[in-house]
């Protein structure tokens, strides 16, 4: 029995759009929360300064990793969109060739 692969380009394109939307929401949420993640020290005492410094450091790490995740989501979205476009183009080409033979 031959193996067949069925690909739905519209489903791939929809998945690409959903990944892009997820990346956009994640990026927007991080930007909206950024000020709260890097607070000013509550006072000049050693504990307040250290707590603010720790929070800012953790925020920086979170920010860096989240931006990397957003970039990965966008790369996956772009790859899926390109694959969907390729399948659509091939389908149109083969369909035109079949109609030309009829």
Short mmCIF file of N, CA and C in Angstrom, two decimals:
data_model
loop_
_atom_site.label_atom_id
_atom_site.label_comp_id
_atom_site.label_asym_id
_atom_site.label_seq_id
_atom_site.Cartn_x
_atom_site.Cartn_y
_atom_site.Cartn_z
N UNK A 1 0.84 -1.17 0.00
CA UNK A 1 0.00 0.00 0.00
C UNK A 1 0.89 1.24 0.00
N UNK A 2 0.63 2.14 -0.92
CA UNK A 2 1.42 3.36 -1.02
C UNK A 2 1.11 4.32 0.11
N UNK A 3 2.09 5.06 0.49
CA UNK A 3 1.88 6.05 1.54
C UNK A 3 1.50 7.37 0.90
N UNK A 4 0.50 8.02 1.49
CA UNK A 4 0.05 9.30 0.99
C UNK A 4 0.09 10.32 2.12
N UNK A 5 0.31 11.53 1.72
CA UNK A 5 0.33 12.62 2.67
C UNK A 5 -0.68 13.65 2.22
N UNK A 6 -1.62 13.96 3.08
CA UNK A 6 -2.59 15.00 2.77
C UNK A 6 -2.25 16.23 3.59
N UNK A 7 -2.10 17.33 2.91
CA UNK A 7 -1.78 18.58 3.59
C UNK A 7 -2.86 19.59 3.27
N UNK A 8 -3.37 20.23 4.29
CA UNK A 8 -4.37 21.27 4.11
C UNK A 8 -3.66 22.62 4.30
N UNK A 9 -3.35 23.32 3.19
CA UNK A 9 -2.63 24.59 3.31
C UNK A 9 -3.37 25.63 4.15
N UNK A 10 -4.70 25.59 4.09
CA UNK A 10 -5.47 26.56 4.89
C UNK A 10 -5.28 26.31 6.39
N UNK A 11 -5.22 25.04 6.77
CA UNK A 11 -4.99 24.71 8.18
C UNK A 11 -3.59 25.14 8.61
N UNK A 12 -2.61 24.94 7.73
CA UNK A 12 -1.24 25.39 8.04
C UNK A 12 -1.20 26.91 8.20
N UNK A 13 -1.89 27.61 7.30
CA UNK A 13 -1.91 29.08 7.37
C UNK A 13 -2.60 29.55 8.64
N UNK A 14 -3.68 28.87 9.02
CA UNK A 14 -4.37 29.22 10.26
C UNK A 14 -3.47 29.00 11.48
N UNK A 15 -2.75 27.89 11.47
CA UNK A 15 -1.81 27.62 12.57
C UNK A 15 -0.72 28.69 12.62
N UNK A 16 -0.23 29.11 11.46
CA UNK A 16 0.78 30.17 11.41
C UNK A 16 0.23 31.46 12.00
N UNK A 17 -1.00 31.79 11.65
CA UNK A 17 -1.62 33.01 12.17
C UNK A 17 -1.82 32.93 13.68
N UNK A 18 -2.18 31.76 14.16
CA UNK A 18 -2.37 31.60 15.61
C UNK A 18 -1.04 31.73 16.36
N UNK A 19 0.01 31.17 15.80
CA UNK A 19 1.33 31.31 16.43
C UNK A 19 1.76 32.78 16.45
N UNK A 20 1.53 33.49 15.36
CA UNK A 20 1.88 34.92 15.30
C UNK A 20 1.07 35.71 16.32
N UNK A 21 -0.22 35.39 16.43
CA UNK A 21 -1.07 36.08 17.41
C UNK A 21 -0.59 35.79 18.84
N UNK A 22 -0.18 34.55 19.09
CA UNK A 22 0.35 34.19 20.41
C UNK A 22 1.62 34.98 20.70
N UNK A 23 2.50 35.08 19.72
CA UNK A 23 3.74 35.84 19.90
C UNK A 23 3.43 37.30 20.19
N UNK A 24 2.46 37.85 19.47
CA UNK A 24 2.10 39.26 19.68
C UNK A 24 1.54 39.47 21.09
N UNK A 25 0.64 38.58 21.52
CA UNK A 25 0.07 38.72 22.87
C UNK A 25 1.14 38.60 23.95
N UNK A 26 2.03 37.64 23.79
CA UNK A 26 3.10 37.44 24.77
C UNK A 26 4.00 38.67 24.85
N UNK A 27 4.35 39.21 23.70
CA UNK A 27 5.20 40.40 23.66
C UNK A 27 4.49 41.61 24.28
N UNK A 28 3.21 41.77 23.95
CA UNK A 28 2.45 42.90 24.50
C UNK A 28 2.27 42.76 26.01
N UNK A 29 2.00 41.54 26.47
CA UNK A 29 1.84 41.33 27.92
C UNK A 29 3.13 41.62 28.67
N UNK A 30 4.25 41.21 28.11
CA UNK A 30 5.53 41.47 28.76
C UNK A 30 5.80 42.98 28.82
N UNK A 31 5.52 43.68 27.73
CA UNK A 31 5.73 45.13 27.71
C UNK A 31 4.84 45.82 28.75
N UNK A 32 3.60 45.35 28.88
CA UNK A 32 2.67 45.96 29.82
C UNK A 32 3.10 45.71 31.27
N UNK A 33 3.70 44.55 31.53
CA UNK A 33 4.09 44.19 32.90
C UNK A 33 5.50 44.64 33.27
N UNK A 34 6.28 45.06 32.30
CA UNK A 34 7.70 45.39 32.54
C UNK A 34 7.92 46.37 33.69
N UNK A 35 7.17 47.47 33.77
CA UNK A 35 7.43 48.40 34.88
C UNK A 35 7.24 47.76 36.26
N UNK A 36 6.27 46.89 36.40
CA UNK A 36 6.02 46.26 37.70
C UNK A 36 7.10 45.24 38.05
N UNK A 37 7.79 44.73 37.04
CA UNK A 37 8.81 43.72 37.28
C UNK A 37 10.17 44.31 37.66
N UNK A 38 10.32 45.60 37.53
CA UNK A 38 11.57 46.27 37.90
C UNK A 38 11.28 47.44 38.83
N UNK A 39 10.87 47.13 40.05
CA UNK A 39 10.47 48.21 40.97
C UNK A 39 11.66 48.99 41.52
N UNK A 40 11.36 50.19 41.95
CA UNK A 40 12.35 51.00 42.65
C UNK A 40 12.43 50.47 44.08
N UNK A 41 13.55 50.62 44.73
CA UNK A 41 13.65 50.18 46.13
C UNK A 41 12.62 50.91 46.99
N UNK A 42 12.02 50.18 47.92
CA UNK A 42 11.03 50.78 48.81
C UNK A 42 11.67 51.77 49.77
N UNK A 43 12.95 51.63 49.98
CA UNK A 43 13.67 52.52 50.87
C UNK A 43 15.15 52.45 50.55
N UNK A 44 15.95 53.11 51.36
CA UNK A 44 17.39 53.13 51.13
C UNK A 44 18.13 52.06 51.93
N UNK A 45 17.37 51.29 52.70
CA UNK A 45 18.02 50.26 53.51
C UNK A 45 18.53 49.13 52.62
N UNK A 46 19.44 48.38 53.18
CA UNK A 46 20.12 47.31 52.45
C UNK A 46 19.15 46.26 51.89
N UNK A 47 18.15 45.88 52.67
CA UNK A 47 17.20 44.85 52.24
C UNK A 47 16.35 45.35 51.07
N UNK A 48 15.85 46.57 51.15
CA UNK A 48 15.03 47.12 50.07
C UNK A 48 15.82 47.24 48.77
N UNK A 49 17.04 47.70 48.87
CA UNK A 49 17.89 47.85 47.68
C UNK A 49 18.20 46.47 47.09
N UNK A 50 18.52 45.51 47.94
CA UNK A 50 18.83 44.15 47.45
C UNK A 50 17.60 43.51 46.82
N UNK A 51 16.43 43.69 47.42
CA UNK A 51 15.20 43.11 46.87
C UNK A 51 14.89 43.71 45.50
N UNK A 52 15.03 45.01 45.38
CA UNK A 52 14.78 45.67 44.09
C UNK A 52 15.80 45.21 43.05
N UNK A 53 17.05 45.08 43.47
CA UNK A 53 18.09 44.62 42.55
C UNK A 53 17.80 43.20 42.07
N UNK A 54 17.39 42.31 43.00
CA UNK A 54 17.07 40.93 42.64
C UNK A 54 15.88 40.90 41.67
N UNK A 55 14.85 41.68 41.97
CA UNK A 55 13.66 41.71 41.12
C UNK A 55 14.01 42.20 39.71
N UNK A 56 14.84 43.22 39.63
CA UNK A 56 15.26 43.75 38.33
C UNK A 56 16.08 42.72 37.57
N UNK A 57 16.94 42.01 38.27
CA UNK A 57 17.75 40.97 37.62
C UNK A 57 16.86 39.83 37.10
N UNK A 58 15.91 39.40 37.92
CA UNK A 58 14.99 38.35 37.50
C UNK A 58 14.15 38.82 36.32
N UNK A 59 13.73 40.07 36.36
CA UNK A 59 12.95 40.65 35.27
C UNK A 59 13.75 40.67 33.98
N UNK A 60 15.01 41.02 34.08
CA UNK A 60 15.87 41.06 32.90
C UNK A 60 16.00 39.68 32.28
N UNK A 61 16.18 38.67 33.12
CA UNK A 61 16.28 37.29 32.63
C UNK A 61 14.97 36.85 31.98
N UNK A 62 13.86 37.15 32.63
CA UNK A 62 12.55 36.82 32.08
C UNK A 62 12.33 37.53 30.75
N UNK A 63 12.68 38.79 30.70
CA UNK A 63 12.52 39.59 29.49
C UNK A 63 13.32 38.98 28.34
N UNK A 64 14.57 38.65 28.60
CA UNK A 64 15.44 38.06 27.57
C UNK A 64 14.86 36.74 27.07
N UNK A 65 14.47 35.88 27.98
CA UNK A 65 13.97 34.56 27.60
C UNK A 65 12.61 34.66 26.89
N UNK A 66 11.79 35.60 27.32
CA UNK A 66 10.49 35.76 26.67
C UNK A 66 10.66 36.30 25.26
N UNK A 67 11.58 37.23 25.08
CA UNK A 67 11.83 37.73 23.72
C UNK A 67 12.37 36.61 22.82
N UNK A 68 13.18 35.72 23.38
CA UNK A 68 13.67 34.58 22.60
C UNK A 68 12.51 33.65 22.24
N UNK A 69 11.59 33.44 23.17
CA UNK A 69 10.42 32.59 22.89
C UNK A 69 9.54 33.22 21.81
N UNK A 70 9.36 34.53 21.89
CA UNK A 70 8.57 35.25 20.87
C UNK A 70 9.23 35.10 19.51
N UNK A 71 10.54 35.22 19.46
CA UNK A 71 11.26 35.06 18.19
C UNK A 71 11.08 33.65 17.64
N UNK A 72 11.11 32.64 18.50
CA UNK A 72 10.89 31.26 18.06
C UNK A 72 9.48 31.06 17.54
N UNK A 73 8.49 31.63 18.23
CA UNK A 73 7.11 31.53 17.76
C UNK A 73 6.96 32.18 16.39
N UNK A 74 7.58 33.33 16.23
CA UNK A 74 7.49 34.03 14.94
C UNK A 74 8.21 33.26 13.84
N UNK A 75 9.32 32.63 14.17
CA UNK A 75 10.04 31.82 13.18
C UNK A 75 9.19 30.62 12.77
N UNK A 76 8.56 29.97 13.74
CA UNK A 76 7.69 28.83 13.42
C UNK A 76 6.50 29.28 12.59
N UNK A 77 5.95 30.43 12.93
CA UNK A 77 4.84 30.98 12.16
C UNK A 77 5.25 31.24 10.72
N UNK A 78 6.39 31.85 10.54
CA UNK A 78 6.88 32.14 9.19
C UNK A 78 7.15 30.87 8.40
N UNK A 79 7.70 29.86 9.06
CA UNK A 79 7.97 28.59 8.38
C UNK A 79 6.67 27.92 7.94
N UNK A 80 5.68 27.89 8.83
CA UNK A 80 4.40 27.30 8.46
C UNK A 80 3.73 28.06 7.33
N UNK A 81 3.79 29.38 7.38
CA UNK A 81 3.19 30.19 6.31
C UNK A 81 3.88 29.92 4.98
N UNK A 82 5.19 29.80 4.99
CA UNK A 82 5.94 29.52 3.75
C UNK A 82 5.60 28.13 3.22
N UNK A 83 5.49 27.16 4.11
CA UNK A 83 5.14 25.80 3.69
C UNK A 83 3.73 25.79 3.10
N UNK A 84 2.80 26.48 3.76
CA UNK A 84 1.43 26.56 3.26
C UNK A 84 1.39 27.19 1.88
N UNK A 85 2.15 28.26 1.70
CA UNK A 85 2.20 28.92 0.39
C UNK A 85 2.77 27.99 -0.67
N UNK A 86 3.78 27.23 -0.32
CA UNK A 86 4.37 26.28 -1.26
C UNK A 86 3.38 25.21 -1.68
N UNK A 87 2.64 24.66 -0.71
CA UNK A 87 1.64 23.65 -1.04
C UNK A 87 0.53 24.26 -1.91
N UNK A 88 0.11 25.47 -1.58
CA UNK A 88 -0.94 26.12 -2.38
C UNK A 88 -0.47 26.34 -3.81
N UNK A 89 0.75 26.80 -3.97
CA UNK A 89 1.30 27.03 -5.31
C UNK A 89 1.38 25.72 -6.09
N UNK A 90 1.86 24.67 -5.44
CA UNK A 90 1.94 23.36 -6.10
C UNK A 90 0.55 22.85 -6.48
N UNK A 91 -0.42 23.00 -5.58
CA UNK A 91 -1.78 22.57 -5.88
C UNK A 91 -2.33 23.31 -7.09
N UNK A 92 -2.11 24.62 -7.14
CA UNK A 92 -2.59 25.42 -8.27
C UNK A 92 -1.90 25.00 -9.57
N UNK A 93 -0.61 24.76 -9.50
CA UNK A 93 0.15 24.34 -10.69
C UNK A 93 -0.34 23.00 -11.21
N UNK A 94 -0.49 22.03 -10.30
CA UNK A 94 -0.95 20.70 -10.72
C UNK A 94 -2.39 20.75 -11.21
N UNK A 95 -3.22 21.54 -10.57
CA UNK A 95 -4.61 21.68 -10.99
C UNK A 95 -4.69 22.27 -12.39
N UNK A 96 -3.89 23.30 -12.65
CA UNK A 96 -3.87 23.92 -13.98
C UNK A 96 -3.38 22.93 -15.03
N UNK A 97 -2.39 22.12 -14.67
CA UNK A 97 -1.86 21.13 -15.62
C UNK A 97 -2.91 20.06 -15.92
N UNK A 98 -3.66 19.63 -14.91
CA UNK A 98 -4.71 18.64 -15.13
C UNK A 98 -5.84 19.21 -15.99
N UNK A 99 -6.20 20.46 -15.74
CA UNK A 99 -7.25 21.10 -16.55
C UNK A 99 -6.79 21.30 -17.99
N UNK A 100 -5.53 21.56 -18.17
CA UNK A 100 -4.99 21.76 -19.52
C UNK A 100 -5.02 20.46 -20.32
N UNK A 101 -4.90 19.34 -19.64
CA UNK A 101 -4.92 18.03 -20.31
C UNK A 101 -6.34 17.61 -20.67
N UNK A 102 -7.32 18.17 -19.97
CA UNK A 102 -8.72 17.76 -20.20
C UNK A 102 -9.29 18.29 -21.48
#
